[in-house]
Short mmCIF file of C-alpha atoms and ligand atoms in Angstrom, two decimals:
data_model
loop_
_atom_site.label_atom_id
_atom_site.label_comp_id
_atom_site.label_asym_id
_atom_site.label_seq_id
_atom_site.Cartn_x
_atom_site.Cartn_y
_atom_site.Cartn_z
CA MET A 704 -29.29 155.73 51.33
CA LEU A 705 -26.23 157.76 51.56
CA ASN A 706 -23.08 156.30 51.73
CA GLN A 707 -21.19 157.57 54.92
CA SER A 708 -17.79 156.22 53.81
CA ARG A 709 -17.84 157.98 50.57
CA ILE A 710 -17.89 161.96 50.89
CA LEU A 711 -17.46 164.93 48.33
CA ILE A 712 -16.67 168.26 49.91
CA LYS A 713 -17.73 170.52 47.31
CA GLY A 714 -16.89 174.36 46.66
CA GLY A 715 -14.29 175.02 49.27
CA LYS A 716 -10.80 176.32 49.20
CA ILE A 717 -8.29 173.49 49.78
CA VAL A 718 -5.40 174.86 51.74
CA ASN A 719 -2.04 173.16 51.85
CA GLU A 720 1.07 174.30 53.26
CA ASP A 721 2.64 175.50 50.03
CA CYS A 722 -0.62 176.74 48.24
CA SER A 723 -4.27 177.21 48.05
CA ILE A 724 -6.69 176.16 45.43
CA SER A 725 -10.41 176.23 44.92
CA SER A 726 -11.43 172.46 44.43
CA ASP A 727 -13.59 169.62 45.38
CA VAL A 728 -12.20 166.70 47.48
CA TYR A 729 -13.54 163.03 47.14
CA ILE A 730 -13.02 160.74 49.84
CA GLU A 731 -13.64 156.99 49.65
CA ASP A 732 -12.95 154.36 52.41
CA GLY A 733 -10.55 156.62 54.62
CA ARG A 734 -8.44 157.70 51.79
CA ILE A 735 -8.59 160.99 49.42
CA LYS A 736 -9.52 159.48 46.07
CA GLU A 737 -9.74 162.55 43.93
CA VAL A 738 -8.96 166.48 44.16
CA GLY A 739 -10.44 168.64 41.35
CA LEU A 740 -13.08 170.20 39.68
CA ASN A 741 -15.85 168.20 37.78
CA LEU A 742 -15.17 165.10 39.24
CA GLN A 743 -17.01 162.11 38.11
CA ILE A 744 -18.56 160.80 41.45
CA PRO A 745 -20.52 157.57 42.03
CA ALA A 746 -24.32 158.27 43.17
CA GLY A 747 -25.34 158.18 46.69
CA VAL A 748 -22.16 159.81 48.32
CA THR A 749 -22.56 162.23 51.27
CA VAL A 750 -22.14 165.84 49.98
CA ILE A 751 -20.82 168.64 52.19
CA ASP A 752 -20.89 172.31 51.03
CA ALA A 753 -17.78 174.12 52.02
CA THR A 754 -18.71 177.40 49.82
CA ASP A 755 -16.67 180.23 51.58
CA LYS A 756 -14.91 177.87 53.76
CA LEU A 757 -11.32 176.53 53.74
CA VAL A 758 -10.49 172.77 53.50
CA ILE A 759 -7.55 172.07 55.44
CA PRO A 760 -5.40 168.74 56.79
CA GLY A 761 -6.50 167.79 60.08
CA GLY A 762 -4.43 169.29 62.76
CA ILE A 763 -1.76 167.22 64.44
CA ASP A 764 -0.96 168.00 67.97
CA THR A 765 2.69 167.02 68.52
CA HIS A 766 2.56 166.84 72.56
CA THR A 767 -0.04 165.40 74.83
CA HIS A 768 -0.50 163.73 78.03
CA MET A 769 -3.60 161.98 78.10
CA GLU A 770 -4.42 160.38 81.61
CA LEU A 771 -0.66 160.59 82.57
CA ALA A 772 0.04 159.80 86.29
CA PHE A 773 2.09 162.64 87.65
CA MET A 774 3.01 164.49 90.54
CA GLY A 775 1.05 161.94 92.65
CA THR A 776 -2.40 162.37 90.71
CA LYS A 777 -3.54 161.55 87.17
CA ALA A 778 -4.55 164.05 84.18
CA VAL A 779 -8.08 164.05 84.03
CA ASP A 780 -8.44 164.45 80.25
CA ASP A 781 -8.12 160.40 79.37
CA PHE A 782 -7.57 159.06 75.94
CA HIS A 783 -11.29 158.99 75.03
CA ILE A 784 -12.33 162.52 76.25
CA GLY A 785 -9.08 163.98 75.02
CA THR A 786 -9.21 162.84 71.56
CA LYS A 787 -12.89 163.75 71.35
CA ALA A 788 -12.12 167.24 72.40
CA ALA A 789 -9.35 167.33 69.98
CA LEU A 790 -11.78 166.35 67.25
CA ALA A 791 -14.12 169.10 67.94
CA GLY A 792 -11.43 171.65 67.79
CA GLY A 793 -10.04 170.52 64.39
CA THR A 794 -7.27 168.18 65.52
CA THR A 795 -7.22 164.74 63.95
CA MET A 796 -4.07 163.35 65.28
CA ILE A 797 -2.09 163.41 68.57
CA LEU A 798 1.25 162.54 69.62
CA ASP A 799 1.46 161.61 73.31
CA PHE A 800 4.51 160.77 75.41
CA VAL A 801 5.05 157.25 77.07
CA ILE A 802 6.95 158.33 80.47
CA PRO A 803 8.46 155.20 82.03
CA GLN A 804 9.23 155.46 85.70
CA ARG A 805 13.11 155.81 86.20
CA GLY A 806 14.84 152.18 86.27
CA THR A 807 11.76 150.89 84.51
CA SER A 808 11.62 149.21 80.90
CA LEU A 809 10.70 151.42 78.24
CA LEU A 810 9.19 148.53 76.04
CA GLU A 811 6.76 147.66 78.86
CA ALA A 812 5.83 151.33 79.37
CA TYR A 813 5.18 151.43 75.52
CA ASP A 814 2.72 148.35 75.73
CA ARG A 815 0.83 149.85 78.53
CA TRP A 816 0.48 153.03 76.83
CA ARG A 817 -0.60 151.15 73.61
CA VAL A 818 -3.12 148.97 75.33
CA THR A 819 -4.72 151.99 77.18
CA ALA A 820 -4.86 154.27 74.12
CA ASP A 821 -5.88 151.92 71.67
CA ALA A 822 -9.07 151.01 73.22
CA LYS A 823 -9.93 154.48 74.05
CA VAL A 824 -8.82 157.08 70.93
CA CYS A 825 -11.39 158.62 68.76
CA CYS A 826 -8.76 159.95 66.48
CA ASP A 827 -5.36 158.72 65.34
CA TYR A 828 -2.42 158.84 67.52
CA SER A 829 1.29 158.19 67.63
CA LEU A 830 3.87 157.82 70.76
CA HIS A 831 7.11 159.47 71.61
CA VAL A 832 8.99 157.57 74.40
CA ALA A 833 10.73 159.32 77.30
CA VAL A 834 14.21 158.14 78.35
CA THR A 835 14.20 158.87 82.13
CA TRP A 836 17.31 156.97 82.99
CA TRP A 837 20.32 155.40 81.18
CA SER A 838 21.89 151.84 81.10
CA ASP A 839 22.62 149.32 78.13
CA LYS A 840 19.26 147.90 78.56
CA VAL A 841 17.60 151.48 77.72
CA LYS A 842 19.88 151.93 74.73
CA LYS A 843 18.79 148.17 73.43
CA GLU A 844 14.85 149.02 73.88
CA MET A 845 15.42 152.23 72.16
CA GLU A 846 16.51 150.45 69.28
CA THR A 847 13.85 147.90 69.43
CA LEU A 848 11.02 150.61 69.66
CA ALA A 849 12.62 152.30 66.61
CA LYS A 850 12.99 149.17 64.52
CA GLU A 851 9.82 147.40 65.39
CA LYS A 852 7.48 149.46 67.24
CA GLY A 853 7.03 152.64 65.16
CA VAL A 854 8.83 155.15 67.58
CA ASN A 855 11.14 157.53 65.89
CA SER A 856 11.42 160.22 68.67
CA PHE A 857 12.60 160.11 72.22
CA LYS A 858 12.15 162.87 74.98
CA MET A 859 15.06 163.49 77.31
CA PHE A 860 14.15 165.62 80.59
CA MET A 861 16.88 168.29 81.57
CA ALA A 862 14.56 169.08 84.55
CA TYR A 863 12.44 167.11 87.30
CA LYS A 864 15.64 166.45 89.46
CA ASP A 865 15.67 162.83 90.87
CA VAL A 866 12.57 161.90 88.76
CA PHE A 867 13.06 162.17 85.30
CA MET A 868 16.31 164.26 84.95
CA LEU A 869 19.26 162.93 82.89
CA GLN A 870 22.97 164.35 83.32
CA ASP A 871 25.02 165.78 80.46
CA HIS A 872 26.86 162.69 79.81
CA GLU A 873 23.44 160.75 79.71
CA LEU A 874 22.13 163.17 77.18
CA TYR A 875 25.41 162.63 75.20
CA ALA A 876 24.67 158.90 75.26
CA ALA A 877 21.07 159.15 74.49
CA PHE A 878 21.53 161.59 71.79
CA SER A 879 24.11 159.28 70.14
CA GLN A 880 21.76 156.38 70.17
CA CYS A 881 19.06 158.55 68.67
CA LYS A 882 21.41 159.44 65.84
CA GLU A 883 22.51 155.93 65.42
CA ILE A 884 18.82 154.45 65.20
CA GLY A 885 17.58 157.39 62.90
CA ALA A 886 15.43 159.08 65.58
CA ILE A 887 14.86 162.62 66.63
CA ALA A 888 15.88 163.64 70.25
CA GLN A 889 13.50 165.78 71.94
CA VAL A 890 14.23 167.89 75.21
CA HIS A 891 12.53 169.44 77.92
CA ALA A 892 15.10 172.24 78.43
CA GLU A 893 15.49 173.38 81.90
CA ASN A 894 18.42 173.56 84.18
CA GLY A 895 16.77 170.90 87.07
CA ASP A 896 19.80 171.59 89.26
CA LEU A 897 19.01 175.38 89.28
CA ILE A 898 15.22 174.92 89.75
CA ALA A 899 15.81 172.62 92.75
CA GLU A 900 17.83 175.39 94.29
CA GLY A 901 15.58 178.06 93.18
CA ALA A 902 12.54 176.28 94.75
CA LYS A 903 14.28 176.13 98.26
CA LYS A 904 15.17 179.73 98.08
CA MET A 905 11.62 181.00 97.43
CA LEU A 906 10.03 178.78 100.08
CA SER A 907 12.73 180.00 102.57
CA LEU A 908 11.60 183.55 101.57
CA GLY A 909 7.87 182.47 102.40
CA ILE A 910 7.16 182.44 98.78
CA THR A 911 4.74 179.47 98.76
CA GLY A 912 2.08 180.55 96.15
CA PRO A 913 2.19 179.81 92.23
CA GLU A 914 4.13 182.86 91.42
CA GLY A 915 6.99 180.84 93.21
CA HIS A 916 6.85 178.32 90.24
CA GLU A 917 8.23 181.09 87.98
CA LEU A 918 10.35 182.79 90.33
CA CYS A 919 12.39 179.68 90.90
CA ARG A 920 13.07 179.05 87.14
CA PRO A 921 13.49 182.29 85.26
CA GLU A 922 13.85 182.71 81.57
CA GLU A 923 17.58 181.94 81.45
CA VAL A 924 17.30 178.56 83.11
CA GLU A 925 15.49 177.79 80.12
CA ALA A 926 17.66 179.43 77.66
CA GLU A 927 20.77 177.89 79.23
CA ALA A 928 19.45 174.26 78.86
CA THR A 929 18.24 174.84 75.51
CA GLN A 930 21.59 175.97 74.49
CA ARG A 931 23.17 173.06 76.26
CA ALA A 932 20.91 170.38 74.43
CA ILE A 933 21.91 172.18 71.12
CA THR A 934 25.62 171.90 71.79
CA ILE A 935 25.33 168.27 73.01
CA ALA A 936 23.18 167.56 69.86
CA HIS A 937 25.62 169.12 67.44
CA ALA A 938 28.47 167.28 68.92
CA VAL A 939 26.93 163.83 68.01
CA ASN A 940 25.37 165.20 64.72
CA CYS A 941 21.89 164.44 66.20
CA PRO A 942 18.80 166.20 65.18
CA LEU A 943 17.20 167.96 67.88
CA TYR A 944 13.59 169.05 69.01
CA VAL A 945 13.00 171.15 71.67
CA VAL A 946 9.41 170.74 73.07
CA HIS A 947 7.50 173.65 74.91
CA VAL A 948 9.52 176.43 73.76
CA MET A 949 8.06 179.11 76.39
CA SER A 950 10.19 181.93 76.84
CA LYS A 951 11.72 184.74 74.55
CA SER A 952 15.21 183.75 75.76
CA ALA A 953 14.86 180.17 74.81
CA ALA A 954 13.21 180.96 71.41
CA LYS A 955 16.21 183.25 70.56
CA VAL A 956 18.70 180.42 71.08
CA VAL A 957 16.72 178.04 68.87
CA SER A 958 16.37 180.64 66.32
CA ASN A 959 20.05 181.72 66.37
CA ALA A 960 21.16 177.88 66.22
CA ARG A 961 18.94 177.58 63.03
CA ARG A 962 20.52 180.47 61.76
CA ASN A 963 23.75 178.84 62.52
CA GLY A 964 22.88 175.87 60.56
CA ARG A 965 22.06 173.56 63.50
CA VAL A 966 19.58 170.94 62.73
CA VAL A 967 17.01 171.88 65.48
CA PHE A 968 13.15 172.39 65.55
CA GLY A 969 11.33 174.34 68.30
CA GLU A 970 7.92 173.88 69.47
CA PRO A 971 5.85 176.37 71.14
CA ILE A 972 2.31 175.44 72.58
CA ALA A 973 -1.16 176.81 72.52
CA ALA A 974 -0.57 178.18 76.09
CA GLY A 975 2.55 180.07 75.38
CA LEU A 976 1.22 181.52 72.39
CA GLY A 977 -2.34 182.37 73.53
CA THR A 978 -1.68 183.48 77.20
CA ASP A 979 0.89 184.56 79.62
CA GLY A 980 2.27 183.92 83.23
CA THR A 981 0.91 187.03 84.73
CA HIS A 982 -2.12 184.95 85.68
CA CYS A 983 0.31 183.02 88.32
CA TRP A 984 0.35 186.38 90.46
CA HIS A 985 -3.61 186.52 90.64
CA LYS A 986 -4.96 187.22 94.19
CA ASP A 987 -7.13 184.11 93.91
CA TRP A 988 -4.81 181.01 94.32
CA ALA A 989 -7.12 178.74 92.40
CA HIS A 990 -6.76 181.13 89.30
CA ALA A 991 -3.29 181.49 89.79
CA ALA A 992 -2.62 177.66 89.85
CA LYS A 993 -4.57 176.93 86.74
CA PHE A 994 -1.62 178.28 84.75
CA VAL A 995 1.10 176.48 86.49
CA MET A 996 3.13 174.16 83.95
CA GLY A 997 6.84 173.74 83.36
CA PRO A 998 8.65 175.56 81.83
CA PRO A 999 6.40 178.35 82.89
CA LEU A 1000 4.37 180.65 81.33
CA ARG A 1001 6.08 183.71 81.36
CA PRO A 1002 5.11 187.15 83.20
CA ASP A 1003 6.62 189.23 80.11
CA PRO A 1004 3.48 189.78 78.27
CA SER A 1005 5.04 190.46 75.13
CA THR A 1006 6.19 186.65 75.00
CA PRO A 1007 3.21 185.26 73.21
CA GLY A 1008 3.48 187.89 70.33
CA TYR A 1009 7.21 187.44 70.03
CA LEU A 1010 6.87 183.51 69.97
CA MET A 1011 4.17 183.85 67.30
CA ASP A 1012 6.34 186.20 65.17
CA LEU A 1013 9.21 183.34 65.23
CA LEU A 1014 6.70 180.88 64.45
CA ALA A 1015 5.60 182.86 61.59
CA ASN A 1016 8.73 183.36 60.24
CA ASP A 1017 10.15 179.69 60.39
CA ASP A 1018 12.54 180.18 63.56
CA LEU A 1019 10.17 177.96 65.38
CA SER A 1020 8.76 175.03 63.39
CA VAL A 1021 5.62 173.36 64.69
CA THR A 1022 3.07 173.58 67.41
CA GLY A 1023 1.58 171.24 70.17
CA THR A 1024 -0.23 171.75 73.48
CA ASP A 1025 1.49 169.92 76.26
CA ASN A 1026 -2.25 169.05 77.01
CA CYS A 1027 -1.70 167.70 80.72
CA THR A 1028 -4.82 168.74 82.46
CA PHE A 1029 -5.36 168.65 86.46
CA SER A 1030 -8.42 170.21 87.99
CA VAL A 1031 -8.50 172.77 90.59
CA CYS A 1032 -8.82 170.38 93.45
CA GLN A 1033 -5.81 168.37 91.79
CA LYS A 1034 -3.92 171.55 91.68
CA ALA A 1035 -4.73 172.02 95.32
CA LEU A 1036 -2.42 169.31 96.33
CA GLY A 1037 0.01 172.41 96.27
CA LYS A 1038 -1.91 174.90 98.09
CA ASP A 1039 0.93 175.67 100.93
CA ASP A 1040 3.91 174.79 98.53
CA PHE A 1041 3.92 175.71 94.70
CA THR A 1042 6.31 172.71 94.17
CA LYS A 1043 3.32 170.33 94.87
CA ILE A 1044 1.06 171.73 92.52
CA PRO A 1045 0.80 169.31 89.55
CA ASN A 1046 2.32 170.96 86.26
CA GLY A 1047 -0.04 171.02 83.33
CA VAL A 1048 -2.44 173.00 81.53
CA ASN A 1049 -5.17 172.47 78.60
CA GLY A 1050 -4.92 173.04 74.91
CA VAL A 1051 -5.83 170.09 72.71
CA GLU A 1052 -9.00 171.36 71.90
CA ASP A 1053 -8.33 174.86 71.39
CA ARG A 1054 -5.06 175.26 69.69
CA MET A 1055 -6.29 175.60 66.24
CA SER A 1056 -8.53 178.52 67.07
CA VAL A 1057 -5.96 180.12 69.23
CA ILE A 1058 -3.33 179.79 66.50
CA TRP A 1059 -5.77 181.10 63.75
CA GLU A 1060 -6.81 184.18 66.08
CA LYS A 1061 -3.17 185.25 67.40
CA GLY A 1062 -1.30 183.94 64.03
CA VAL A 1063 -3.50 184.49 60.87
CA HIS A 1064 -6.35 186.85 62.01
CA SER A 1065 -3.49 189.21 63.46
CA GLY A 1066 -1.79 189.29 60.06
CA LYS A 1067 1.29 187.53 61.27
CA MET A 1068 1.11 184.35 59.00
CA ASP A 1069 -1.09 183.28 56.30
CA GLU A 1070 -3.30 180.33 55.96
CA ASN A 1071 -0.59 178.20 54.30
CA ARG A 1072 2.06 178.74 56.98
CA PHE A 1073 -1.00 177.89 59.34
CA VAL A 1074 -1.26 174.68 58.00
CA ALA A 1075 2.30 173.99 58.18
CA VAL A 1076 2.61 175.01 61.70
CA THR A 1077 -0.34 173.22 62.80
CA SER A 1078 -0.03 170.03 60.69
CA SER A 1079 2.16 169.56 57.73
CA ASN A 1080 5.49 170.28 59.52
CA ALA A 1081 4.81 167.70 62.17
CA ALA A 1082 4.21 164.99 59.75
CA LYS A 1083 7.38 165.89 58.14
CA ILE A 1084 9.47 165.87 61.20
CA PHE A 1085 7.98 162.75 62.75
CA ASN A 1086 8.06 161.02 59.22
CA PHE A 1087 4.59 160.39 58.18
CA TYR A 1088 4.15 163.19 55.43
CA PRO A 1089 2.16 162.94 53.14
CA GLN A 1090 0.10 160.33 54.64
CA LYS A 1091 -0.94 163.11 56.69
CA GLY A 1092 -0.58 166.89 56.83
CA LYS A 1093 -1.81 167.18 53.32
CA ILE A 1094 -5.07 167.44 51.05
CA ALA A 1095 -4.05 165.30 47.96
CA LYS A 1096 -4.99 162.04 46.11
CA GLY A 1097 -3.91 159.18 48.32
CA CYS A 1098 -3.65 161.05 51.75
CA ASP A 1099 -5.43 159.73 54.75
CA ALA A 1100 -8.77 161.70 54.72
CA ASP A 1101 -8.00 163.81 58.10
CA VAL A 1102 -9.77 166.82 56.70
CA VAL A 1103 -11.32 169.97 58.35
CA ILE A 1104 -13.73 172.52 56.87
CA TRP A 1105 -12.81 175.60 58.56
CA ASP A 1106 -14.58 178.84 58.68
CA PRO A 1107 -12.22 181.65 59.05
CA LYS A 1108 -14.69 184.42 59.61
CA ALA A 1109 -16.96 182.53 62.02
CA THR A 1110 -16.19 183.29 65.71
CA ARG A 1111 -16.26 181.55 69.16
CA LYS A 1112 -15.84 182.41 72.69
CA ILE A 1113 -13.58 179.65 74.43
CA SER A 1114 -14.99 178.54 77.76
CA ALA A 1115 -15.00 175.85 80.33
CA ALA A 1116 -18.70 175.91 80.21
CA THR A 1117 -18.90 174.65 76.68
CA HIS A 1118 -15.47 172.81 76.11
CA HIS A 1119 -15.39 169.09 75.71
CA GLN A 1120 -12.39 168.55 77.76
CA ALA A 1121 -12.76 166.90 81.56
CA VAL A 1122 -10.87 169.63 83.28
CA ASP A 1123 -12.90 171.88 85.21
CA TYR A 1124 -11.41 175.20 83.88
CA ASN A 1125 -9.95 176.69 80.61
CA ILE A 1126 -6.70 178.64 80.68
CA PHE A 1127 -8.29 180.57 77.44
CA GLU A 1128 -11.33 181.28 79.16
CA GLY A 1129 -13.22 184.19 77.51
CA MET A 1130 -10.84 184.38 74.34
CA GLU A 1131 -12.82 185.50 71.38
CA CYS A 1132 -11.36 183.64 68.40
CA HIS A 1133 -11.76 183.81 64.63
CA GLY A 1134 -11.41 180.62 62.86
CA VAL A 1135 -14.01 177.64 63.70
CA PRO A 1136 -13.84 173.99 62.73
CA VAL A 1137 -17.15 173.43 61.28
CA VAL A 1138 -16.94 169.67 60.29
CA THR A 1139 -13.95 167.38 61.05
CA ILE A 1140 -13.46 164.26 59.17
CA SER A 1141 -11.22 161.41 60.66
CA ARG A 1142 -9.88 158.76 58.42
CA GLY A 1143 -13.04 159.49 55.83
CA LYS A 1144 -15.63 159.78 58.68
CA VAL A 1145 -17.53 162.87 59.83
CA VAL A 1146 -16.79 162.72 63.53
CA TYR A 1147 -17.89 166.27 64.28
CA GLU A 1148 -20.31 168.56 62.39
CA ARG A 1149 -21.50 171.74 63.58
CA GLY A 1150 -21.34 171.09 67.53
CA GLN A 1151 -22.02 167.61 67.28
CA LEU A 1152 -19.53 164.73 68.10
CA LYS A 1153 -20.10 161.46 66.38
CA THR A 1154 -17.52 159.15 67.43
CA GLN A 1155 -16.54 155.93 69.22
CA PRO A 1156 -13.96 155.06 71.73
CA GLY A 1157 -11.10 152.93 69.78
CA GLN A 1158 -12.09 154.53 66.42
CA GLY A 1159 -8.74 156.14 66.19
CA ARG A 1160 -5.67 153.86 65.06
CA PHE A 1161 -2.00 153.99 66.11
CA VAL A 1162 0.18 155.63 63.32
CA PRO A 1163 3.73 153.67 63.44
CA ARG A 1164 6.47 155.79 62.13
CA GLN A 1165 9.70 154.79 60.64
CA PRO A 1166 13.22 155.96 61.36
CA TYR A 1167 15.46 158.25 59.26
CA ALA A 1168 12.71 160.87 58.43
CA GLU A 1169 14.14 162.30 55.01
CA PHE A 1170 12.98 165.81 56.17
CA ILE A 1171 15.76 165.82 58.82
CA TYR A 1172 18.22 163.12 58.14
CA LYS A 1173 19.33 164.04 54.55
CA ARG A 1174 21.26 166.91 56.19
CA VAL A 1175 22.40 164.74 59.04
CA ASN A 1176 23.42 161.89 56.98
CA GLN A 1177 25.40 164.23 54.49
CA ARG A 1178 27.12 165.83 57.48
CA GLU A 1179 28.10 162.56 58.68
CA GLN A 1180 30.00 161.76 55.26
CA VAL A 1181 31.70 165.10 54.75
CA GLY A 1182 31.89 166.52 58.27
CA GLN A 1183 34.39 164.14 59.93
CA PRO A 1184 37.57 165.61 61.31
CA SER A 1185 40.95 164.35 59.82
CA PRO A 1186 44.30 164.52 61.44
CA VAL A 1187 47.09 166.81 60.00
CA ILE A 1188 49.85 164.62 58.23
CA ARG A 1189 52.97 165.56 59.52
CA LYS A 1190 56.61 164.04 60.16
CA PRO A 1191 56.90 162.44 63.63
CA TYR A 1192 58.68 164.80 66.07
CA ASP A 1193 62.22 163.47 66.56
CA GLY A 1194 63.71 166.33 69.04
CA GLU A 1195 64.24 166.29 72.61
CA ILE A 1196 61.78 165.17 75.32
CA ILE A 1197 61.77 165.92 78.95
CA HIS A 1198 61.90 163.12 81.59
CA LEU A 1199 58.77 162.77 83.92
CA HIS A 1200 59.90 161.78 87.47
CA ALA A 1201 57.32 159.56 89.25
CA GLY A 1202 56.49 160.60 92.86
CA PRO A 1203 56.35 163.98 94.69
O1 URP B 1697 3.96 171.03 83.08
C1 URP B 1697 4.25 170.33 82.09
N1 URP B 1697 4.72 170.41 80.97
N2 URP B 1697 3.49 168.92 82.40
C2 URP B 1697 3.78 167.70 81.53
C3 URP B 1697 5.10 167.19 81.91
C4 URP B 1697 6.08 167.93 80.63
O2 URP B 1697 6.91 168.28 81.16
O3 URP B 1697 5.91 168.05 79.75
ZN1 ZN B 1698 8.24 168.67 79.38
ZN1 ZN B 1699 -5.77 185.77 85.58
ZN1 ZN B 1700 4.82 167.87 78.19
#
């Protein structure tokens, strides 16, 4: 009888973010127990042959919205189907967003997300929490979440006016609190006031279709908010993470800020790296609506390649998907008015293959950078490295056996997600996950999923991630402005007279 919790992966090439080595990996009880050649292994273990394959850390998707209630409906990929699909694509952990309604408790929303997700997840997960309004209670709850609930990242919206959007003074307060409690501030960077005005203008021009979504929020609307968020974060010495960087203009802003020494990280998503916004001009309304998300996929077809270049060169740091899926009949809520089309696209299943195809197969990045941007950097920024994001003794056994030469064609007909289309439909990808191991269990093997709802675990995260806070803390000590010491002024002063 083979022991399912003891696995030997033989003959593969281990790829970490810093180097690749030919080596075997021995897994026991959910952890990587040994890495090396000629290992002394107990009898009866399950042996997996990885000859000619890569052995990589499981993918970490930094940005999902499973079963999110949003724009009057609910995302169709729930925590069960969504995490199963993730595993089939080589992703072994997701970070989802708790999004409380304006005026409601962050802690209560967090508890609801935990109850829902804990029962359903098939892979490990963690939670970011959105700050959708501001008050002393919110400030206090952020502290409790960081100290007691394993949350070290908070998302602030600069868009969705009157729903989730914060004003600049509220961003200042929220960023200050993030810094105070050792968290990282995340922003949805778009100018919500300009979007609201732009939407009115497009509708008044009779533009009601999906193209109106991009036309009312062109690139500079994203770039301006990105720059504003960076400026506010710098004013309070708070590390910043820009979620879903979708345009060349916004990516340039992040890149320039990094070159000017700002502690800022940019997250492009699979959709933005693998496709573009030209689809929103398609004559078939349903086809066009599938691609509506915020910030929009850009109609400039050079955008995906440009974002990939920046990702390859560390101007952008990490990849997510913003997986927030609405089927066509849900998108149809906005058939006569693009502002009512539920925003969101798929990606959680296909991110790894899309990035391999457009990043590694294209020659823009090597296999090590692939691991950095799909896994290790996320674990470092969100503070669970090297528990995850690395193949080494003692790490969680979230491991993918990756065939860099195999190909697959992406299609809604074969994907595991609940949504009834796929924005990457027809894309031929090199780079296929052959086996996925989650916490030491084979959960996906050559097309077969073997997983149960609730099999994944919540991963709590500590504040003050060293990867970002070493610089922040040092700057705090040496970067305080000080007054010029001078003699008091003792000359004449004019007299001011009260009244007109
Ligand atoms: O279109 C999107 N991005 N939907 C999900 C909500 C968000 O802003 O991330
Ligand atoms: Zn967002
Ligand atoms: Zn199209
Ligand atoms: Zn999102």
